[in-house]
mmCIF file with all atom_site columns, N, CA and C in Angstrom:
data_model
loop_
_atom_site.group_PDB
_atom_site.id
_atom_site.type_symbol
_atom_site.label_atom_id
_atom_site.label_alt_id
_atom_site.label_comp_id
_atom_site.label_asym_id
_atom_site.label_entity_id
_atom_site.label_seq_id
_atom_site.pdbx_PDB_ins_code
_atom_site.Cartn_x
_atom_site.Cartn_y
_atom_site.Cartn_z
_atom_site.occupancy
_atom_site.B_iso_or_equiv
_atom_site.pdbx_formal_charge
_atom_site.auth_seq_id
_atom_site.auth_comp_id
_atom_site.auth_asym_id
_atom_site.auth_atom_id
_atom_site.pdbx_PDB_model_num
ATOM 1   N N  . SER A 1 1  ? 21.870 -10.598 4.619  1.00 46.00 ? 1  SER A N  1
ATOM 2   C CA . SER A 1 1  ? 22.424 -9.312  4.885  1.00 46.00 ? 1  SER A CA 1
ATOM 3   C C  . SER A 1 1  ? 21.283 -8.181  4.810  1.00 46.00 ? 1  SER A C  1
ATOM 4   N N  . GLN A 1 2  ? 21.208 -7.371  5.814  1.00 52.00 ? 2  GLN A N  1
ATOM 5   C CA . GLN A 1 2  ? 20.138 -6.401  5.897  1.00 52.00 ? 2  GLN A CA 1
ATOM 6   C C  . GLN A 1 2  ? 20.549 -5.265  4.990  1.00 52.00 ? 2  GLN A C  1
ATOM 7   N N  . SER A 1 3  ? 19.528 -4.563  4.399  1.00 56.00 ? 3  SER A N  1
ATOM 8   C CA . SER A 1 3  ? 19.807 -3.404  3.615  1.00 56.00 ? 3  SER A CA 1
ATOM 9   C C  . SER A 1 3  ? 20.157 -2.303  4.523  1.00 56.00 ? 3  SER A C  1
ATOM 10  N N  . LEU A 1 4  ? 20.810 -1.278  3.987  1.00 56.00 ? 4  LEU A N  1
ATOM 11  C CA . LEU A 1 4  ? 21.127 -0.041  4.808  1.00 56.00 ? 4  LEU A CA 1
ATOM 12  C C  . LEU A 1 4  ? 19.820 0.577   5.356  1.00 56.00 ? 4  LEU A C  1
ATOM 13  N N  . ARG A 1 5  ? 18.797 0.596   4.560  1.00 55.00 ? 5  ARG A N  1
ATOM 14  C CA . ARG A 1 5  ? 17.530 1.205   4.994  1.00 55.00 ? 5  ARG A CA 1
ATOM 15  C C  . ARG A 1 5  ? 16.912 0.429   6.222  1.00 55.00 ? 5  ARG A C  1
ATOM 16  N N  . THR A 1 6  ? 17.009 -0.836  6.132  1.00 55.00 ? 6  THR A N  1
ATOM 17  C CA . THR A 1 6  ? 16.489 -1.731  7.201  1.00 55.00 ? 6  THR A CA 1
ATOM 18  C C  . THR A 1 6  ? 17.352 -1.555  8.434  1.00 55.00 ? 6  THR A C  1
ATOM 19  N N  . ARG A 1 7  ? 18.647 -1.412  8.361  1.00 56.00 ? 7  ARG A N  1
ATOM 20  C CA . ARG A 1 7  ? 19.473 -1.221  9.518  1.00 56.00 ? 7  ARG A CA 1
ATOM 21  C C  . ARG A 1 7  ? 19.249 0.099   10.172 1.00 56.00 ? 7  ARG A C  1
ATOM 22  N N  . LEU A 1 8  ? 19.044 1.253   9.344  1.00 59.00 ? 8  LEU A N  1
ATOM 23  C CA . LEU A 1 8  ? 18.842 2.520   9.907  1.00 59.00 ? 8  LEU A CA 1
ATOM 24  C C  . LEU A 1 8  ? 17.438 2.697   10.434 1.00 59.00 ? 8  LEU A C  1
ATOM 25  N N  . LEU A 1 9  ? 16.463 2.245   9.771  1.00 61.00 ? 9  LEU A N  1
ATOM 26  C CA . LEU A 1 9  ? 15.068 2.303   10.238 1.00 61.00 ? 9  LEU A CA 1
ATOM 27  C C  . LEU A 1 9  ? 14.489 0.957   10.207 1.00 61.00 ? 9  LEU A C  1
ATOM 28  N N  . PRO A 1 10 ? 14.805 0.150   11.155 1.00 57.00 ? 10 PRO A N  1
ATOM 29  C CA . PRO A 1 10 ? 14.413 -1.292  11.183 1.00 57.00 ? 10 PRO A CA 1
ATOM 30  C C  . PRO A 1 10 ? 12.868 -1.558  10.912 1.00 57.00 ? 10 PRO A C  1
ATOM 31  N N  . ASN A 1 11 ? 12.039 -0.658  11.425 1.00 53.00 ? 11 ASN A N  1
ATOM 32  C CA . ASN A 1 11 ? 10.604 -0.844  11.251 1.00 53.00 ? 11 ASN A CA 1
ATOM 33  C C  . ASN A 1 11 ? 10.175 -0.619  9.842  1.00 53.00 ? 11 ASN A C  1
ATOM 34  N N  . VAL A 1 12 ? 10.843 0.112   9.035  1.00 52.00 ? 12 VAL A N  1
ATOM 35  C CA . VAL A 1 12 ? 10.526 0.311   7.643  1.00 52.00 ? 12 VAL A CA 1
ATOM 36  C C  . VAL A 1 12 ? 10.392 -0.980  6.959  1.00 52.00 ? 12 VAL A C  1
ATOM 37  N N  . GLY A 1 13 ? 11.427 -1.868  7.168  1.00 48.00 ? 13 GLY A N  1
ATOM 38  C CA . GLY A 1 13 ? 11.477 -3.184  6.548  1.00 48.00 ? 13 GLY A CA 1
ATOM 39  C C  . GLY A 1 13 ? 10.336 -4.082  6.988  1.00 48.00 ? 13 GLY A C  1
ATOM 40  N N  . ASN A 1 14 ? 9.651  -3.726  8.022  1.00 43.00 ? 14 ASN A N  1
ATOM 41  C CA . ASN A 1 14 ? 8.644  -4.564  8.565  1.00 43.00 ? 14 ASN A CA 1
ATOM 42  C C  . ASN A 1 14 ? 7.260  -3.973  8.146  1.00 43.00 ? 14 ASN A C  1
ATOM 43  N N  . GLY A 1 15 ? 7.150  -3.054  7.162  1.00 41.00 ? 15 GLY A N  1
ATOM 44  C CA . GLY A 1 15 ? 5.950  -2.553  6.624  1.00 41.00 ? 15 GLY A CA 1
ATOM 45  C C  . GLY A 1 15 ? 5.540  -1.280  7.266  1.00 41.00 ? 15 GLY A C  1
ATOM 46  N N  . ALA A 1 16 ? 6.224  -0.717  8.253  1.00 55.00 ? 16 ALA A N  1
ATOM 47  C CA . ALA A 1 16 ? 5.863  0.566   8.928  1.00 55.00 ? 16 ALA A CA 1
ATOM 48  C C  . ALA A 1 16 ? 6.077  1.705   7.882  1.00 55.00 ? 16 ALA A C  1
ATOM 49  N N  . ASN A 1 17 ? 5.341  2.741   7.995  1.00 83.00 ? 17 ASN A N  1
ATOM 50  C CA . ASN A 1 17 ? 5.461  3.896   7.165  1.00 83.00 ? 17 ASN A CA 1
ATOM 51  C C  . ASN A 1 17 ? 6.493  4.871   7.680  1.00 83.00 ? 17 ASN A C  1
ATOM 52  N N  . VAL A 1 18 ? 7.276  5.365   6.724  1.00 85.00 ? 18 VAL A N  1
ATOM 53  C CA . VAL A 1 18 ? 8.441  6.295   7.136  1.00 85.00 ? 18 VAL A CA 1
ATOM 54  C C  . VAL A 1 18 ? 7.759  7.507   7.853  1.00 85.00 ? 18 VAL A C  1
ATOM 55  N N  . GLU A 1 19 ? 6.674  8.030   7.346  1.00 87.00 ? 19 GLU A N  1
ATOM 56  C CA . GLU A 1 19 ? 6.010  9.195   7.965  1.00 87.00 ? 19 GLU A CA 1
ATOM 57  C C  . GLU A 1 19 ? 5.603  8.868   9.368  1.00 87.00 ? 19 GLU A C  1
ATOM 58  N N  . ALA A 1 20 ? 5.011  7.698   9.639  1.00 87.00 ? 20 ALA A N  1
ATOM 59  C CA . ALA A 1 20 ? 4.581  7.339   11.022 1.00 87.00 ? 20 ALA A CA 1
ATOM 60  C C  . ALA A 1 20 ? 5.737  7.217   11.950 1.00 87.00 ? 20 ALA A C  1
ATOM 61  N N  . ILE A 1 21 ? 6.906  6.693   11.509 1.00 87.00 ? 21 ILE A N  1
ATOM 62  C CA . ILE A 1 21 ? 8.060  6.548   12.270 1.00 87.00 ? 21 ILE A CA 1
ATOM 63  C C  . ILE A 1 21 ? 8.577  7.957   12.636 1.00 87.00 ? 21 ILE A C  1
ATOM 64  N N  . PHE A 1 22 ? 8.666  8.853   11.571 1.00 90.00 ? 22 PHE A N  1
ATOM 65  C CA . PHE A 1 22 ? 9.042  10.225  11.750 1.00 90.00 ? 22 PHE A CA 1
ATOM 66  C C  . PHE A 1 22 ? 8.268  10.856  12.764 1.00 90.00 ? 22 PHE A C  1
ATOM 67  N N  . LYS A 1 23 ? 6.905  10.814  12.653 1.00 91.00 ? 23 LYS A N  1
ATOM 68  C CA . LYS A 1 23 ? 5.967  11.441  13.653 1.00 91.00 ? 23 LYS A CA 1
ATOM 69  C C  . LYS A 1 23 ? 6.216  10.962  15.050 1.00 91.00 ? 23 LYS A C  1
ATOM 70  N N  . ARG A 1 24 ? 6.504  9.721   15.209 1.00 91.00 ? 24 ARG A N  1
ATOM 71  C CA . ARG A 1 24 ? 6.679  9.139   16.490 1.00 91.00 ? 24 ARG A CA 1
ATOM 72  C C  . ARG A 1 24 ? 7.967  9.657   17.112 1.00 91.00 ? 24 ARG A C  1
ATOM 73  N N  . LEU A 1 25 ? 9.035  9.884   16.306 1.00 93.00 ? 25 LEU A N  1
ATOM 74  C CA . LEU A 1 25 ? 10.251 10.431  16.788 1.00 93.00 ? 25 LEU A CA 1
ATOM 75  C C  . LEU A 1 25 ? 10.241 11.883  17.116 1.00 93.00 ? 25 LEU A C  1
ATOM 76  N N  . ASP A 1 26 ? 9.428  12.628  16.327 1.00 95.00 ? 26 ASP A N  1
ATOM 77  C CA . ASP A 1 26 ? 9.291  14.151  16.435 1.00 95.00 ? 26 ASP A CA 1
ATOM 78  C C  . ASP A 1 26 ? 8.426  14.465  17.592 1.00 95.00 ? 26 ASP A C  1
ATOM 79  N N  . LYS A 1 27 ? 9.087  14.315  18.793 1.00 95.00 ? 27 LYS A N  1
ATOM 80  C CA . LYS A 1 27 ? 8.329  14.497  20.019 1.00 95.00 ? 27 LYS A CA 1
ATOM 81  C C  . LYS A 1 27 ? 7.722  15.853  20.239 1.00 95.00 ? 27 LYS A C  1
ATOM 82  N N  . ASP A 1 28 ? 8.345  16.975  19.716 1.00 97.00 ? 28 ASP A N  1
ATOM 83  C CA . ASP A 1 28 ? 7.739  18.303  19.944 1.00 97.00 ? 28 ASP A CA 1
ATOM 84  C C  . ASP A 1 28 ? 6.955  18.784  18.712 1.00 97.00 ? 28 ASP A C  1
ATOM 85  N N  . ASN A 1 29 ? 6.814  17.824  17.719 1.00 96.00 ? 29 ASN A N  1
ATOM 86  C CA . ASN A 1 29 ? 5.968  18.132  16.577 1.00 96.00 ? 29 ASN A CA 1
ATOM 87  C C  . ASN A 1 29 ? 6.360  19.368  15.828 1.00 96.00 ? 29 ASN A C  1
ATOM 88  N N  . ASN A 1 30 ? 7.668  19.673  15.665 1.00 97.00 ? 30 ASN A N  1
ATOM 89  C CA . ASN A 1 30 ? 8.129  20.883  14.975 1.00 97.00 ? 30 ASN A CA 1
ATOM 90  C C  . ASN A 1 30 ? 8.559  20.525  13.546 1.00 97.00 ? 30 ASN A C  1
ATOM 91  N N  . GLY A 1 31 ? 8.351  19.326  13.131 1.00 96.00 ? 31 GLY A N  1
ATOM 92  C CA . GLY A 1 31 ? 8.703  18.933  11.750 1.00 96.00 ? 31 GLY A CA 1
ATOM 93  C C  . GLY A 1 31 ? 10.205 18.562  11.607 1.00 96.00 ? 31 GLY A C  1
ATOM 94  N N  . LYS A 1 32 ? 10.905 18.451  12.711 1.00 97.00 ? 32 LYS A N  1
ATOM 95  C CA . LYS A 1 32 ? 12.340 18.072  12.577 1.00 97.00 ? 32 LYS A CA 1
ATOM 96  C C  . LYS A 1 32 ? 12.629 17.085  13.725 1.00 97.00 ? 32 LYS A C  1
ATOM 97  N N  . VAL A 1 33 ? 13.415 16.051  13.438 1.00 96.00 ? 33 VAL A N  1
ATOM 98  C CA . VAL A 1 33 ? 13.848 15.140  14.518 1.00 96.00 ? 33 VAL A CA 1
ATOM 99  C C  . VAL A 1 33 ? 15.286 15.469  14.785 1.00 96.00 ? 33 VAL A C  1
ATOM 100 N N  . VAL A 1 34 ? 15.557 15.802  16.048 1.00 97.00 ? 34 VAL A N  1
ATOM 101 C CA . VAL A 1 34 ? 16.955 16.069  16.532 1.00 97.00 ? 34 VAL A CA 1
ATOM 102 C C  . VAL A 1 34 ? 17.419 14.949  17.420 1.00 97.00 ? 34 VAL A C  1
ATOM 103 N N  . GLU A 1 35 ? 18.799 14.911  17.617 1.00 95.00 ? 35 GLU A N  1
ATOM 104 C CA . GLU A 1 35 ? 19.411 13.778  18.336 1.00 95.00 ? 35 GLU A CA 1
ATOM 105 C C  . GLU A 1 35 ? 18.628 13.492  19.681 1.00 95.00 ? 35 GLU A C  1
ATOM 106 N N  . SER A 1 36 ? 18.291 14.549  20.465 1.00 96.00 ? 36 SER A N  1
ATOM 107 C CA . SER A 1 36 ? 17.627 14.312  21.717 1.00 96.00 ? 36 SER A CA 1
ATOM 108 C C  . SER A 1 36 ? 16.305 13.644  21.612 1.00 96.00 ? 36 SER A C  1
ATOM 109 N N  . GLU A 1 37 ? 15.701 13.632  20.515 1.00 95.00 ? 37 GLU A N  1
ATOM 110 C CA . GLU A 1 37 ? 14.408 12.930  20.300 1.00 95.00 ? 37 GLU A CA 1
ATOM 111 C C  . GLU A 1 37 ? 14.554 11.495  19.905 1.00 95.00 ? 37 GLU A C  1
ATOM 112 N N  . ILE A 1 38 ? 15.801 10.994  19.580 1.00 93.00 ? 38 ILE A N  1
ATOM 113 C CA . ILE A 1 38 ? 15.982 9.698   19.112 1.00 93.00 ? 38 ILE A CA 1
ATOM 114 C C  . ILE A 1 38 ? 16.588 8.922   20.268 1.00 93.00 ? 38 ILE A C  1
ATOM 115 N N  . PRO A 1 39 ? 16.068 7.634   20.520 1.00 92.00 ? 39 PRO A N  1
ATOM 116 C CA . PRO A 1 39 ? 16.605 6.776   21.533 1.00 92.00 ? 39 PRO A CA 1
ATOM 117 C C  . PRO A 1 39 ? 18.094 6.637   21.318 1.00 92.00 ? 39 PRO A C  1
ATOM 118 N N  . GLU A 1 40 ? 18.831 6.750   22.377 1.00 93.00 ? 40 GLU A N  1
ATOM 119 C CA . GLU A 1 40 ? 20.307 6.768   22.391 1.00 93.00 ? 40 GLU A CA 1
ATOM 120 C C  . GLU A 1 40 ? 20.886 5.566   21.549 1.00 93.00 ? 40 GLU A C  1
ATOM 121 N N  . ALA A 1 41 ? 20.312 4.417   21.646 1.00 91.00 ? 41 ALA A N  1
ATOM 122 C CA . ALA A 1 41 ? 20.835 3.256   20.970 1.00 91.00 ? 41 ALA A CA 1
ATOM 123 C C  . ALA A 1 41 ? 20.692 3.408   19.372 1.00 91.00 ? 41 ALA A C  1
ATOM 124 N N  . GLN A 1 42 ? 19.841 4.289   18.970 1.00 90.00 ? 42 GLN A N  1
ATOM 125 C CA . GLN A 1 42 ? 19.622 4.416   17.530 1.00 90.00 ? 42 GLN A CA 1
ATOM 126 C C  . GLN A 1 42 ? 20.065 5.727   16.909 1.00 90.00 ? 42 GLN A C  1
ATOM 127 N N  . ARG A 1 43 ? 20.643 6.641   17.775 1.00 92.00 ? 43 ARG A N  1
ATOM 128 C CA . ARG A 1 43 ? 20.995 7.998   17.340 1.00 92.00 ? 43 ARG A CA 1
ATOM 129 C C  . ARG A 1 43 ? 21.946 8.018   16.207 1.00 92.00 ? 43 ARG A C  1
ATOM 130 N N  . ALA A 1 44 ? 23.054 7.324   16.350 1.00 92.00 ? 44 ALA A N  1
ATOM 131 C CA . ALA A 1 44 ? 24.121 7.400   15.365 1.00 92.00 ? 44 ALA A CA 1
ATOM 132 C C  . ALA A 1 44 ? 23.564 6.879   13.957 1.00 92.00 ? 44 ALA A C  1
ATOM 133 N N  . ARG A 1 45 ? 22.815 5.854   13.942 1.00 89.00 ? 45 ARG A N  1
ATOM 134 C CA . ARG A 1 45 ? 22.288 5.276   12.754 1.00 89.00 ? 45 ARG A CA 1
ATOM 135 C C  . ARG A 1 45 ? 21.255 6.171   12.115 1.00 89.00 ? 45 ARG A C  1
ATOM 136 N N  . ILE A 1 46 ? 20.353 6.650   12.930 1.00 90.00 ? 46 ILE A N  1
ATOM 137 C CA . ILE A 1 46 ? 19.290 7.559   12.367 1.00 90.00 ? 46 ILE A CA 1
ATOM 138 C C  . ILE A 1 46 ? 19.747 8.866   11.950 1.00 90.00 ? 46 ILE A C  1
ATOM 139 N N  . MET A 1 47 ? 20.699 9.451   12.602 1.00 93.00 ? 47 MET A N  1
ATOM 140 C CA . MET A 1 47 ? 21.237 10.818  12.264 1.00 93.00 ? 47 MET A CA 1
ATOM 141 C C  . MET A 1 47 ? 21.957 10.753  10.962 1.00 93.00 ? 47 MET A C  1
ATOM 142 N N  . ARG A 1 48 ? 22.314 9.593   10.455 1.00 92.00 ? 48 ARG A N  1
ATOM 143 C CA . ARG A 1 48 ? 22.851 9.540   9.119  1.00 92.00 ? 48 ARG A CA 1
ATOM 144 C C  . ARG A 1 48 ? 21.885 10.005  8.000  1.00 92.00 ? 48 ARG A C  1
ATOM 145 N N  . LEU A 1 49 ? 20.687 10.062  8.360  1.00 91.00 ? 49 LEU A N  1
ATOM 146 C CA . LEU A 1 49 ? 19.622 10.577  7.409  1.00 91.00 ? 49 LEU A CA 1
ATOM 147 C C  . LEU A 1 49 ? 19.702 12.152  7.197  1.00 91.00 ? 49 LEU A C  1
ATOM 148 N N  . ASP A 1 50 ? 20.399 12.806  8.099  1.00 95.00 ? 50 ASP A N  1
ATOM 149 C CA . ASP A 1 50 ? 20.604 14.256  8.011  1.00 95.00 ? 50 ASP A CA 1
ATOM 150 C C  . ASP A 1 50 ? 21.435 14.607  6.841  1.00 95.00 ? 50 ASP A C  1
ATOM 151 N N  . SER A 1 51 ? 20.849 14.726  5.704  1.00 93.00 ? 51 SER A N  1
ATOM 152 C CA . SER A 1 51 ? 21.602 14.907  4.461  1.00 93.00 ? 51 SER A CA 1
ATOM 153 C C  . SER A 1 51 ? 22.289 16.272  4.247  1.00 93.00 ? 51 SER A C  1
ATOM 154 N N  . ASN A 1 52 ? 21.720 17.294  4.951  1.00 95.00 ? 52 ASN A N  1
ATOM 155 C CA . ASN A 1 52 ? 22.326 18.631  4.846  1.00 95.00 ? 52 ASN A CA 1
ATOM 156 C C  . ASN A 1 52 ? 23.261 19.030  6.057  1.00 95.00 ? 52 ASN A C  1
ATOM 157 N N  . GLY A 1 53 ? 23.312 18.144  7.025  1.00 96.00 ? 53 GLY A N  1
ATOM 158 C CA . GLY A 1 53 ? 24.277 18.319  8.111  1.00 96.00 ? 53 GLY A CA 1
ATOM 159 C C  . GLY A 1 53 ? 23.828 19.403  9.115  1.00 96.00 ? 53 GLY A C  1
ATOM 160 N N  . ASP A 1 54 ? 22.525 19.797  9.141  1.00 97.00 ? 54 ASP A N  1
ATOM 161 C CA . ASP A 1 54 ? 22.109 20.812  10.070 1.00 97.00 ? 54 ASP A CA 1
ATOM 162 C C  . ASP A 1 54 ? 21.793 20.339  11.501 1.00 97.00 ? 54 ASP A C  1
ATOM 163 N N  . GLY A 1 55 ? 22.008 19.066  11.715 1.00 96.00 ? 55 GLY A N  1
ATOM 164 C CA . GLY A 1 55 ? 21.685 18.426  13.061 1.00 96.00 ? 55 GLY A CA 1
ATOM 165 C C  . GLY A 1 55 ? 20.299 18.074  13.302 1.00 96.00 ? 55 GLY A C  1
ATOM 166 N N  . ALA A 1 56 ? 19.483 18.152  12.236 1.00 97.00 ? 56 ALA A N  1
ATOM 167 C CA . ALA A 1 56 ? 18.065 17.745  12.303 1.00 97.00 ? 56 ALA A CA 1
ATOM 168 C C  . ALA A 1 56 ? 17.689 16.990  11.046 1.00 97.00 ? 56 ALA A C  1
ATOM 169 N N  . ILE A 1 57 ? 16.698 16.097  11.204 1.00 96.00 ? 57 ILE A N  1
ATOM 170 C CA . ILE A 1 57 ? 16.195 15.367  10.108 1.00 96.00 ? 57 ILE A CA 1
ATOM 171 C C  . ILE A 1 57 ? 14.738 15.819  9.817  1.00 96.00 ? 57 ILE A C  1
ATOM 172 N N  . THR A 1 58 ? 14.571 16.247  8.618  1.00 95.00 ? 58 THR A N  1
ATOM 173 C CA . THR A 1 58 ? 13.196 16.625  8.281  1.00 95.00 ? 58 THR A CA 1
ATOM 174 C C  . THR A 1 58 ? 12.432 15.422  7.565  1.00 95.00 ? 58 THR A C  1
ATOM 175 N N  . LEU A 1 59 ? 11.166 15.498  7.539  1.00 92.00 ? 59 LEU A N  1
ATOM 176 C CA . LEU A 1 59 ? 10.324 14.460  6.935  1.00 92.00 ? 59 LEU A CA 1
ATOM 177 C C  . LEU A 1 59 ? 10.862 14.166  5.482  1.00 92.00 ? 59 LEU A C  1
ATOM 178 N N  . GLU A 1 60 ? 11.133 15.200  4.808  1.00 92.00 ? 60 GLU A N  1
ATOM 179 C CA . GLU A 1 60 ? 11.655 15.086  3.428  1.00 92.00 ? 60 GLU A CA 1
ATOM 180 C C  . GLU A 1 60 ? 12.931 14.265  3.381  1.00 92.00 ? 60 GLU A C  1
ATOM 181 N N  . GLU A 1 61 ? 13.863 14.534  4.295  1.00 92.00 ? 61 GLU A N  1
ATOM 182 C CA . GLU A 1 61 ? 15.127 13.700  4.339  1.00 92.00 ? 61 GLU A CA 1
ATOM 183 C C  . GLU A 1 61 ? 14.802 12.264  4.613  1.00 92.00 ? 61 GLU A C  1
ATOM 184 N N  . ALA A 1 62 ? 13.891 12.044  5.507  1.00 89.00 ? 62 ALA A N  1
ATOM 185 C CA . ALA A 1 62 ? 13.479 10.702  5.859  1.00 89.00 ? 62 ALA A CA 1
ATOM 186 C C  . ALA A 1 62 ? 12.846 9.939   4.701  1.00 89.00 ? 62 ALA A C  1
ATOM 187 N N  . LYS A 1 63 ? 12.013 10.735  4.007  1.00 86.00 ? 63 LYS A N  1
ATOM 188 C CA . LYS A 1 63 ? 11.266 10.108  2.837  1.00 86.00 ? 63 LYS A CA 1
ATOM 189 C C  . LYS A 1 63 ? 12.252 9.857   1.705  1.00 86.00 ? 63 LYS A C  1
ATOM 190 N N  . ARG A 1 64 ? 13.163 10.669  1.453  1.00 84.00 ? 64 ARG A N  1
ATOM 191 C CA . ARG A 1 64 ? 14.252 10.401  0.416  1.00 84.00 ? 64 ARG A CA 1
ATOM 192 C C  . ARG A 1 64 ? 14.957 9.119   0.726  1.00 84.00 ? 64 ARG A C  1
ATOM 193 N N  . PHE A 1 65 ? 15.232 8.888   1.964  1.00 76.00 ? 65 PHE A N  1
ATOM 194 C CA . PHE A 1 65 ? 15.866 7.614   2.280  1.00 76.00 ? 65 PHE A CA 1
ATOM 195 C C  . PHE A 1 65 ? 14.980 6.428   2.245  1.00 76.00 ? 65 PHE A C  1
ATOM 196 N N  . GLY A 1 66 ? 13.751 6.615   2.470  1.00 62.00 ? 66 GLY A N  1
ATOM 197 C CA . GLY A 1 66 ? 12.785 5.568   2.480  1.00 62.00 ? 66 GLY A CA 1
ATOM 198 C C  . GLY A 1 66 ? 12.336 5.052   1.072  1.00 62.00 ? 66 GLY A C  1
ATOM 199 N N  . ARG A 1 67 ? 12.818 5.749   0.027  1.00 59.00 ? 67 ARG A N  1
ATOM 200 C CA . ARG A 1 67 ? 12.431 5.314   -1.329 1.00 59.00 ? 67 ARG A CA 1
ATOM 201 C C  . ARG A 1 67 ? 13.134 4.125   -1.697 1.00 59.00 ? 67 ARG A C  1
#
């Protein structure tokens, strides 16, 4: 059974860095990842990282999850 972290961010389980994944998703480099920047197949899973419900994931939110 995969961990929740591995299911939401599959590459983290393969040794990838949370920050590197975040930067790859943050297409406009504004420090936030919004739904339109996430591949459709992964949107629902990744948007669960939005802990404050503002519709964007910050690096801090992603890092909290990656611990």
